[in-house]
Amino acid sequence: MLVLGLETSCDETAAAVLKDGDTLLSNVINDQIGIHSKYGGIVPELAGRSHIERVHRVIEEAVQEAGAELTDLDLIAVTMGPGLIGSLLVGLNTAKGLSYGLNTPMIGVNHLEGHLLAIFLQKKIQFPFIALIVSGGHTDLYLASDFGHYKLLGRTRDDAAGESFDKVGKMLGLPYPGGPAIEKLAQNGNGKAHKFPRAYLEKGSLDFSFSGLKTSVRTFLQQREQGKHITLTDADIAAGFQEAVVDVLVDKLIAACKKENVSRIVVTGGVAANGPLREAVKTAAQSDGFEASFPDKIFCTDNAAMIACAGYHKFVRDKNLLADFKTLDAKANLPLE
Ligand code: KG4
Ligand code: ZN
């Protein structure tokens, strides 16, 4: 069974072809970093326009690389939300056109389910597991008890972890996206030189908050400009900030496992590409006897392989979940539960 995955929820135009749910034949990702970097963040209007210009070429490339023809496709899986509405509409309407023209069924996929199931592109994880989705738009903890059965345990109350990386990156004059740039800079810094605040919220809460940390970095930088903390370098600040984010993510993840009595962990989403986060999760999981899995970095950040994978599993579990292309709509806000 050949599934075409299509992802345009944010600033990656991506298409992939997946065979039988586990053999990836192609994975084309066309990012727009060059377009948005001069603005220090994503400009939604430009993202949507750029998807329109690229989407057909990206699909063609993915199908060609898979050694297939459009007419060989058995299913078209497309991100229907959450995301930037103008961007989502491009992928969704392209999928509708293909579905109608080729008479191939289509299925709408929640972008978060894509992230959550990306690990299945590499290995079969047994349910239940705790999934930490850390991306530019989300910081969510889920209990995944089966395909299609996800319970939200905690989420950020303000900035997403990736968003805080991007904002702090901008404050430090780093290029967009801030996450990889901060990780790189932090390698030369001492994260212990200054302890930035960790927001744990009320006792037992599995929610997150990163806006206070961001403000604390801003205040710190202003004070440094006025002559305080002058011995601290940008690299020290990047490392200290990164440590604060990682500490909270890991602590809450482990707390969720204990609370739900679940021993398997999946960390996914763009921020899961962060090396120190991966290391810290592995160490903490090991000491508690938990098993942690991470998609390869290329499957952590936005891609269409994960959408094809989630679409495949959705189709396999219930054919009634196929979408009617006349009524399927894009949704900027789309909860996963
Ligand atoms: O999952 P993703 O590609 O897009 C969304 O669904 O949001 O995540 C993008 C986010 C950005 O905020 C980016 O800065 C962050 O993931 N990110 C990282 C790293 N690579 C990407 N954050 C920390 N360390 C990284 N290595
Ligand atoms: Zn994403």
Short mmCIF file of C-alpha atoms and ligand atoms in Angstrom, two decimals:
data_model
loop_
_atom_site.label_atom_id
_atom_site.label_comp_id
_atom_site.label_asym_id
_atom_site.label_seq_id
_atom_site.Cartn_x
_atom_site.Cartn_y
_atom_site.Cartn_z
CA MET A 1 0.00 0.00 0.00
CA LEU A 2 1.49 3.35 -1.06
CA VAL A 3 0.66 6.44 0.99
CA LEU A 4 1.56 9.96 -0.08
CA GLY A 5 2.06 12.22 2.94
CA LEU A 6 1.70 15.97 2.52
CA GLU A 7 2.69 18.54 5.14
CA THR A 8 2.37 22.33 4.86
CA SER A 9 1.22 23.39 8.33
CA CYS A 10 4.04 25.82 9.01
CA ASP A 11 7.17 26.69 7.01
CA GLU A 12 8.16 23.33 5.53
CA THR A 13 6.68 22.19 2.23
CA ALA A 14 7.05 18.43 2.50
CA ALA A 15 5.91 15.29 0.70
CA ALA A 16 6.82 11.65 1.31
CA VAL A 17 5.86 8.24 0.04
CA LEU A 18 5.51 5.41 2.56
CA LYS A 19 5.00 1.77 1.65
CA ASP A 20 2.96 -0.53 3.89
CA GLY A 21 3.25 1.79 6.87
CA ASP A 22 6.91 1.17 7.55
CA THR A 23 9.07 1.43 4.42
CA LEU A 24 9.90 5.01 3.56
CA LEU A 25 10.49 5.38 -0.17
CA SER A 26 11.02 9.14 -0.25
CA ASN A 27 11.00 12.10 2.12
CA VAL A 28 11.28 15.52 0.49
CA ILE A 29 11.45 18.56 2.78
CA ASN A 30 11.70 22.03 1.35
CA ASP A 31 12.20 24.50 4.20
CA GLN A 32 11.66 28.25 3.97
CA ILE A 33 14.40 29.33 6.36
CA GLY A 34 15.89 31.56 3.63
CA ILE A 35 12.58 33.42 3.32
CA HIS A 36 11.83 33.99 7.01
CA SER A 37 15.27 34.34 8.56
CA LYS A 38 15.61 38.05 7.82
CA TYR A 39 12.40 38.69 9.80
CA GLY A 40 13.56 36.61 12.79
CA GLY A 41 10.43 34.45 12.65
CA ILE A 42 7.79 33.05 10.35
CA VAL A 43 5.72 35.53 8.31
CA PRO A 44 2.45 33.61 7.74
CA GLU A 45 1.53 35.34 4.47
CA LEU A 46 4.94 34.59 2.95
CA ALA A 47 4.78 30.99 4.18
CA GLY A 48 1.43 30.40 2.44
CA ARG A 49 2.61 31.94 -0.83
CA SER A 50 5.80 29.95 -0.82
CA HIS A 51 3.87 26.68 -0.27
CA ILE A 52 1.80 27.47 -3.36
CA GLU A 53 4.95 27.95 -5.43
CA ARG A 54 6.63 24.77 -4.20
CA VAL A 55 4.01 22.18 -3.39
CA HIS A 56 3.61 20.62 -6.83
CA ARG A 57 7.34 20.30 -7.40
CA VAL A 58 7.83 18.76 -3.97
CA ILE A 59 5.09 16.17 -4.59
CA GLU A 60 6.51 15.34 -8.01
CA GLU A 61 9.96 14.88 -6.51
CA ALA A 62 8.66 12.62 -3.73
CA VAL A 63 6.71 10.40 -6.11
CA GLN A 64 9.59 10.22 -8.58
CA GLU A 65 12.15 9.40 -5.88
CA ALA A 66 9.86 6.61 -4.70
CA GLY A 67 10.00 5.15 -8.21
CA ALA A 68 6.24 5.47 -8.48
CA GLU A 69 3.59 7.27 -10.51
CA LEU A 70 0.80 9.38 -9.05
CA THR A 71 -1.64 6.72 -10.22
CA ASP A 72 0.13 4.12 -8.02
CA LEU A 73 -0.89 5.92 -4.83
CA ASP A 74 -3.47 4.16 -2.64
CA LEU A 75 -4.00 6.93 -0.11
CA ILE A 76 -3.24 10.64 0.28
CA ALA A 77 -2.61 11.71 3.87
CA VAL A 78 -2.56 15.44 4.49
CA THR A 79 -2.08 17.66 7.54
CA MET A 80 -5.43 19.32 8.32
CA GLY A 81 -4.29 21.19 11.50
CA PRO A 82 -3.18 22.62 13.79
CA GLY A 83 -1.02 25.23 12.09
CA LEU A 84 -1.06 28.46 10.09
CA ILE A 85 -4.38 28.52 8.28
CA GLY A 86 -3.00 29.95 5.02
CA SER A 87 -0.31 27.28 4.94
CA LEU A 88 -2.63 24.41 5.86
CA LEU A 89 -5.07 25.37 3.11
CA VAL A 90 -2.42 25.00 0.42
CA GLY A 91 -1.62 21.39 1.33
CA LEU A 92 -5.23 20.48 1.98
CA ASN A 93 -6.55 21.87 -1.28
CA THR A 94 -3.70 20.33 -3.25
CA ALA A 95 -4.56 16.97 -1.67
CA LYS A 96 -8.22 17.46 -2.51
CA GLY A 97 -7.36 18.17 -6.15
CA LEU A 98 -5.18 15.08 -6.35
CA SER A 99 -7.78 12.93 -4.62
CA TYR A 100 -10.52 14.08 -6.98
CA GLY A 101 -8.38 13.92 -10.12
CA LEU A 102 -6.85 10.53 -9.38
CA ASN A 103 -9.89 9.07 -7.66
CA THR A 104 -7.63 8.18 -4.74
CA PRO A 105 -8.98 8.27 -1.17
CA MET A 106 -7.65 10.93 1.19
CA ILE A 107 -7.40 11.23 4.93
CA GLY A 108 -6.88 14.28 7.15
CA VAL A 109 -4.13 14.00 9.75
CA ASN A 110 -3.60 15.98 12.93
CA HIS A 111 -0.06 17.37 12.78
CA LEU A 112 0.46 16.42 16.45
CA GLU A 113 -0.49 12.80 15.78
CA GLY A 114 2.14 12.89 13.02
CA HIS A 115 4.80 13.98 15.54
CA LEU A 116 3.58 11.44 18.09
CA LEU A 117 3.72 8.52 15.65
CA ALA A 118 6.94 9.55 13.84
CA ILE A 119 8.83 6.97 15.90
CA PHE A 120 6.90 4.19 14.09
CA LEU A 121 8.86 5.09 10.94
CA GLN A 122 11.84 3.50 12.70
CA LYS A 123 10.52 0.94 15.15
CA LYS A 124 7.36 -0.48 16.63
CA ILE A 125 6.84 0.85 20.12
CA GLN A 126 4.45 -0.95 22.41
CA PHE A 127 1.57 0.97 23.91
CA PRO A 128 1.12 2.52 26.38
CA PHE A 129 3.78 5.20 26.29
CA ILE A 130 4.19 8.78 27.43
CA ALA A 131 4.82 11.17 24.54
CA LEU A 132 6.43 14.55 25.02
CA ILE A 133 5.76 16.67 21.92
CA VAL A 134 8.10 19.66 21.96
CA SER A 135 7.93 21.90 18.92
CA GLY A 136 7.67 25.52 17.88
CA GLY A 137 3.94 25.58 18.57
CA HIS A 138 3.46 22.90 21.22
CA THR A 139 4.80 21.54 24.45
CA ASP A 140 2.41 18.72 25.31
CA LEU A 141 2.55 15.57 27.39
CA TYR A 142 0.27 12.74 26.23
CA LEU A 143 -0.54 9.29 27.45
CA ALA A 144 -0.76 7.22 24.25
CA SER A 145 -2.68 4.03 25.01
CA ASP A 146 -3.22 2.88 21.41
CA PHE A 147 -3.30 4.27 17.86
CA GLY A 148 -5.89 7.04 17.97
CA HIS A 149 -6.16 7.01 21.80
CA TYR A 150 -4.30 9.90 23.34
CA LYS A 151 -4.93 11.66 26.63
CA LEU A 152 -3.49 15.12 27.23
CA LEU A 153 -1.70 15.16 30.61
CA GLY A 154 -0.11 18.59 30.48
CA ARG A 155 0.70 21.45 28.14
CA THR A 156 2.37 24.81 28.10
CA ARG A 157 0.34 27.66 29.51
CA ASP A 158 2.21 30.26 27.49
CA ASP A 159 5.20 29.88 25.13
CA ALA A 160 6.06 26.53 23.58
CA ALA A 161 9.58 25.27 24.28
CA GLY A 162 10.63 25.79 20.65
CA GLU A 163 9.12 29.25 20.64
CA SER A 164 11.23 30.17 23.69
CA PHE A 165 14.35 28.87 21.89
CA ASP A 166 13.44 31.03 18.89
CA LYS A 167 12.74 34.15 20.98
CA VAL A 168 15.89 33.81 23.09
CA GLY A 169 17.85 33.13 19.90
CA LYS A 170 16.58 36.42 18.50
CA MET A 171 17.59 38.27 21.70
CA LEU A 172 21.09 36.84 21.29
CA GLY A 173 21.19 37.95 17.66
CA LEU A 174 21.21 34.37 16.37
CA PRO A 175 19.64 33.32 13.05
CA TYR A 176 16.16 31.79 12.85
CA PRO A 177 15.31 29.12 13.93
CA GLY A 178 16.87 29.74 17.32
CA GLY A 179 16.84 26.13 18.55
CA PRO A 180 19.73 24.68 16.56
CA ALA A 181 21.66 27.98 16.82
CA ILE A 182 21.34 28.04 20.62
CA GLU A 183 22.35 24.38 20.86
CA LYS A 184 25.49 25.12 18.84
CA LEU A 185 26.41 28.28 20.76
CA ALA A 186 25.79 26.55 24.11
CA GLN A 187 28.51 24.01 23.34
CA ASN A 188 31.08 26.71 24.13
CA GLY A 189 29.31 27.97 27.23
CA ASN A 190 29.00 27.09 30.89
CA GLY A 191 25.37 26.42 31.75
CA LYS A 192 26.14 26.64 35.46
CA ALA A 193 27.54 30.17 35.24
CA HIS A 194 24.08 31.58 35.87
CA LYS A 195 21.03 29.64 37.00
CA PHE A 196 17.95 30.81 35.12
CA PRO A 197 14.55 30.16 36.75
CA ARG A 198 12.64 26.91 36.29
CA ALA A 199 8.84 27.17 36.40
CA TYR A 200 7.41 24.04 37.99
CA LEU A 201 3.97 25.57 38.68
CA GLU A 202 1.71 24.02 41.35
CA LYS A 203 2.82 20.81 43.02
CA GLY A 204 1.93 17.82 40.84
CA SER A 205 1.10 19.93 37.76
CA LEU A 206 2.27 18.51 34.42
CA ASP A 207 1.78 21.87 32.70
CA PHE A 208 4.69 23.99 31.51
CA SER A 209 5.48 27.69 31.42
CA PHE A 210 8.42 29.22 29.56
CA SER A 211 7.53 32.90 29.31
CA GLY A 212 9.09 33.74 32.68
CA LEU A 213 12.35 32.16 31.61
CA LYS A 214 12.33 34.19 28.40
CA THR A 215 11.75 37.42 30.36
CA SER A 216 14.50 36.47 32.76
CA VAL A 217 16.98 36.11 29.86
CA ARG A 218 15.88 39.49 28.48
CA THR A 219 16.34 41.20 31.86
CA PHE A 220 19.71 39.52 32.27
CA LEU A 221 20.89 40.78 28.87
CA GLN A 222 19.71 44.33 29.69
CA GLN A 223 21.60 44.21 32.98
CA ARG A 224 24.72 43.00 31.20
CA GLU A 225 24.50 45.95 28.84
CA GLN A 226 24.44 48.21 31.91
CA GLY A 227 27.66 46.65 33.20
CA LYS A 228 26.41 43.81 35.42
CA HIS A 229 27.36 40.12 34.86
CA ILE A 230 29.91 41.20 32.25
CA THR A 231 32.01 38.08 32.66
CA LEU A 232 29.16 35.97 31.26
CA THR A 233 29.33 35.31 27.52
CA ASP A 234 26.44 34.77 25.11
CA ALA A 235 27.47 31.12 25.05
CA ASP A 236 27.09 30.90 28.87
CA ILE A 237 23.63 32.44 28.60
CA ALA A 238 22.60 30.08 25.78
CA ALA A 239 23.82 27.11 27.82
CA GLY A 240 22.11 28.33 31.01
CA PHE A 241 18.83 28.92 29.18
CA GLN A 242 18.98 25.52 27.47
CA GLU A 243 19.66 23.79 30.80
CA ALA A 244 16.63 25.46 32.37
CA VAL A 245 14.35 24.28 29.54
CA VAL A 246 15.77 20.77 29.55
CA ASP A 247 15.52 20.39 33.34
CA VAL A 248 11.81 21.20 33.41
CA LEU A 249 10.98 19.06 30.37
CA VAL A 250 12.78 16.04 31.80
CA ASP A 251 11.38 16.40 35.32
CA LYS A 252 7.78 16.65 34.11
CA LEU A 253 8.25 13.79 31.65
CA ILE A 254 9.51 11.47 34.37
CA ALA A 255 6.75 12.67 36.73
CA ALA A 256 4.16 11.82 34.05
CA CYS A 257 5.54 8.28 33.70
CA LYS A 258 5.36 7.77 37.45
CA LYS A 259 1.90 9.27 37.74
CA GLU A 260 0.50 7.08 34.94
CA ASN A 261 2.63 4.07 35.82
CA VAL A 262 4.00 3.86 32.28
CA SER A 263 7.60 2.89 31.54
CA ARG A 264 7.98 3.80 27.86
CA ILE A 265 8.81 7.32 26.68
CA VAL A 266 8.79 8.96 23.26
CA VAL A 267 10.19 12.47 22.83
CA THR A 268 9.35 14.08 19.52
CA GLY A 269 8.84 17.41 17.69
CA GLY A 270 11.47 19.91 16.55
CA VAL A 271 13.02 20.51 19.99
CA ALA A 272 13.52 16.73 20.36
CA ALA A 273 16.38 17.20 17.86
CA ASN A 274 18.25 18.92 20.71
CA GLY A 275 21.25 16.82 21.77
CA PRO A 276 21.40 17.84 25.47
CA LEU A 277 17.64 17.18 25.81
CA ARG A 278 18.04 13.70 24.32
CA GLU A 279 20.98 12.95 26.62
CA ALA A 280 19.17 14.23 29.73
CA VAL A 281 16.05 12.18 28.94
CA LYS A 282 18.15 9.05 28.35
CA THR A 283 20.00 9.48 31.65
CA ALA A 284 16.85 10.17 33.68
CA ALA A 285 14.95 7.32 32.04
CA GLN A 286 17.78 4.89 32.67
CA SER A 287 17.99 5.74 36.33
CA ASP A 288 14.27 5.05 36.75
CA GLY A 289 14.29 1.92 34.58
CA PHE A 290 12.26 3.56 31.79
CA GLU A 291 12.85 3.08 28.08
CA ALA A 292 13.20 6.27 26.03
CA SER A 293 12.91 6.50 22.23
CA PHE A 294 13.49 9.41 19.90
CA PRO A 295 12.79 9.67 16.18
CA ASP A 296 15.90 10.45 14.12
CA LYS A 297 16.40 14.21 13.98
CA ILE A 298 15.04 14.43 10.43
CA PHE A 299 11.74 12.94 11.69
CA CYS A 300 11.62 15.25 14.76
CA THR A 301 11.31 18.49 12.82
CA ASP A 302 8.37 18.90 10.45
CA ASN A 303 8.24 16.32 7.66
CA ALA A 304 5.65 14.49 5.58
CA ALA A 305 6.86 10.97 6.37
CA MET A 306 5.27 11.26 9.82
CA ILE A 307 2.01 12.45 8.22
CA ALA A 308 2.00 9.46 5.85
CA CYS A 309 2.68 7.19 8.83
CA ALA A 310 -0.12 8.65 10.97
CA GLY A 311 -2.48 8.61 7.95
CA TYR A 312 -1.67 4.95 7.29
CA HIS A 313 -2.44 3.93 10.89
CA LYS A 314 -5.62 6.00 10.93
CA PHE A 315 -6.76 4.30 7.71
CA VAL A 316 -5.86 0.82 8.99
CA ARG A 317 -7.74 1.23 12.25
CA ASP A 318 -10.95 2.56 10.71
CA LYS A 319 -11.79 3.04 7.03
CA ASN A 320 -14.63 5.34 8.13
CA LEU A 321 -12.00 7.90 9.01
CA LEU A 322 -11.36 8.54 5.30
CA ALA A 323 -12.18 12.14 4.49
CA ASP A 324 -14.80 13.43 2.13
CA PHE A 325 -12.88 15.96 0.08
CA LYS A 326 -15.99 18.12 -0.22
CA THR A 327 -16.22 18.67 3.53
CA LEU A 328 -12.68 18.23 4.92
CA ASP A 329 -11.53 21.55 6.29
CA ALA A 330 -8.29 22.98 7.60
CA LYS A 331 -8.27 23.94 11.28
CA ALA A 332 -5.75 26.33 12.81
CA ASN A 333 -6.59 24.94 16.25
CA LEU A 334 -7.14 21.22 16.36
CA PRO A 335 -6.85 19.31 19.63
CA LEU A 336 -5.44 15.81 19.48
CA GLU A 337 -7.59 14.05 22.04
O1 KG4 B 1 8.28 20.45 14.93
P1 KG4 B 1 8.83 21.66 14.29
O2 KG4 B 1 9.74 21.48 13.10
O3 KG4 B 1 7.71 22.64 13.83
C1 KG4 B 1 6.54 22.84 14.60
O4 KG4 B 1 5.61 22.01 14.51
O5 KG4 B 1 6.57 23.83 15.37
O6 KG4 B 1 9.60 22.48 15.43
C2 KG4 B 1 10.28 23.66 15.16
C3 KG4 B 1 10.90 24.16 16.46
C4 KG4 B 1 11.54 25.52 16.34
O7 KG4 B 1 11.09 26.32 17.41
C5 KG4 B 1 13.03 25.24 16.44
O8 KG4 B 1 13.77 26.29 17.04
C6 KG4 B 1 13.04 24.00 17.32
O9 KG4 B 1 11.93 23.25 16.89
N1 KG4 B 1 14.27 23.21 17.16
C7 KG4 B 1 15.17 23.03 18.15
C8 KG4 B 1 16.23 22.29 17.57
N2 KG4 B 1 15.93 22.03 16.26
C9 KG4 B 1 14.71 22.61 16.03
N3 KG4 B 1 15.17 23.44 19.43
C10 KG4 B 1 16.25 23.11 20.17
N4 KG4 B 1 17.32 22.43 19.69
C11 KG4 B 1 17.35 21.99 18.41
N5 KG4 B 1 18.40 21.32 17.95
ZN ZN B 2 5.59 20.23 13.97
#
